[in-house]
């Protein structure tokens, strides 16, 4: 498959601004602000500041070629060090009573997602941060959802190695009545179900599968009642519900799930104004830049998976159209969920094959990568605007995107590609 002429400037994933953090990251390092520009040159590139753990002897104004996997790994390690230091300060600010709010603690925007992202790229997460997350999770009044609830906290704690704390969160999730949950991946049946499918280690496989099937039946029942869905996409639209049901179908081959899967995808394509499904839509939104969580490219990811099970011609055609549009139009903001980082990961997934190695996937993405010029400077010499640390729209999501470029294998959750 030919590579499109429009290049995805992954440098733009890094042209963001993060809060100044004076704390040290590790011995023999010092904190510095780093100005990053792309290979297009200083004049027309947008620059920004990142938290950076720059070694004392490191040369200033160096060029990092992201197409060189070794250089990219160095960049990931340095960015992870700055994020870990910032996370340490944030947990100190959130210590004590009352317990942190769901948004500050949860998977999408809070500390659970930040620490999970660090673990995913192989960065060291201090034990104190894991302990803080476990204790705060036990104290906070939270729902069962993925984005800001106990499902996401349990996933993070398992990834961080605190399986006992994670088990307490899973136990609370299992007490939830499925009828009390909505449809969405963000905080409903789809998110809880996908989190359970991602659970590791699994202590009782039969019980887990039974619970997942119960959630899938509850979701299908709600869809038969034709509930009103006002949004589209993975997090709060039909695509997230379809994604969960697709994975349950992979496990059970229950053909009664195929109709609700198709219903969810048709809903989102209608809202995007695609083809005959969009005859009532004001604009063909699928032709515009679309985010992973709430836009067209996330729908394209699920359509790509649905092609394995739905024979309708519109499934493959819509997936192809959305993928081609996504290669041409990309969001300017840098984040994972609603920005360019997520779009790059989605394109890697859509344009790669399951049998490809990590090296082959990275080679497929190499034409999209541009060199970065990193300019060292003292903290405070340039104005800054805070960017959150969170996974969805902050530094942790950018870190995850850089760490997963070229990674082989596929995951169930949209954050995990």
Coordinates of N, CA, C and O in Angstrom, one line a residue, residues 12 26-27 42 63-64 70 93 98 187 205 216 262 274 306 316 326 343 351:
X12 N 4.6 17.7 16.0 CA 3.6 18.5 16.6 C 3.0 17.9 17.8 O 2.3 18.6 18.6
X26 N 15.9 12.5 38.8 CA 16.8 11.4 39.2 C 18.2 11.9 39.5 O 18.5 13.0 39.1
X27 N 19.0 11.1 40.1 CA 20.4 11.6 40.4 C 21.1 11.9 39.1 O 20.9 11.3 38.1
X42 N 12.7 26.7 12.1 CA 12.3 27.5 13.2 C 11.2 28.4 12.8 O 10.3 28.7 13.6
X63 N 19.5 17.6 17.3 CA 18.4 17.2 16.4 C 18.1 15.7 16.8 O 19.0 14.9 16.9
X64 N 16.8 15.4 17.0 CA 16.4 14.1 17.3 C 15.5 13.6 16.1 O 14.5 14.2 15.8
X70 N 16.1 4.3 18.1 CA 16.9 4.5 19.3 C 16.7 5.9 19.9 O 16.6 6.1 21.1
X93 N 0.1 17.6 46.5 CA -0.9 18.7 46.6 C -2.3 18.1 46.9 O -3.1 18.7 47.5
X98 N -10.2 16.4 51.9 CA -11.0 15.3 51.5 C -10.3 14.5 50.4 O -9.3 15.0 49.8
X187 N -18.4 5.7 30.7 CA -18.8 5.4 32.1 C -19.9 4.4 32.2 O -20.6 4.2 33.2
X205 N -11.3 -17.2 35.4 CA -11.7 -17.0 34.0 C -13.1 -17.2 33.7 O -13.7 -16.4 33.0
X216 N -22.9 -7.7 28.2 CA -23.2 -7.7 26.8 C -24.7 -7.8 26.6 O -25.3 -7.1 25.7
X262 N -24.2 -3.6 14.4 CA -24.5 -2.9 13.2 C -25.3 -1.6 13.5 O -25.1 -0.6 12.9
X274 N -22.0 10.2 6.6 CA -21.3 9.4 5.6 C -22.4 8.7 4.7 O -23.3 8.1 5.2
X306 N -14.9 -4.5 12.7 CA -16.2 -5.1 12.3 C -16.1 -5.8 10.9 O -17.0 -6.6 10.7
X316 N -16.9 -2.0 5.0 CA -15.5 -1.9 4.4 C -15.4 -0.5 3.7 O -14.3 0.1 3.8
X326 N -8.7 10.6 7.1 CA -7.8 10.9 8.3 C -6.4 11.1 8.0 O -5.7 11.9 8.7
X343 N -4.6 10.2 16.6 CA -4.8 10.0 15.2 C -3.6 9.2 14.6 O -3.8 8.3 13.7
X351 N -3.5 1.0 9.1 CA -2.6 0.7 8.0 C -1.7 -0.5 8.2 O -0.9 -0.8 7.3

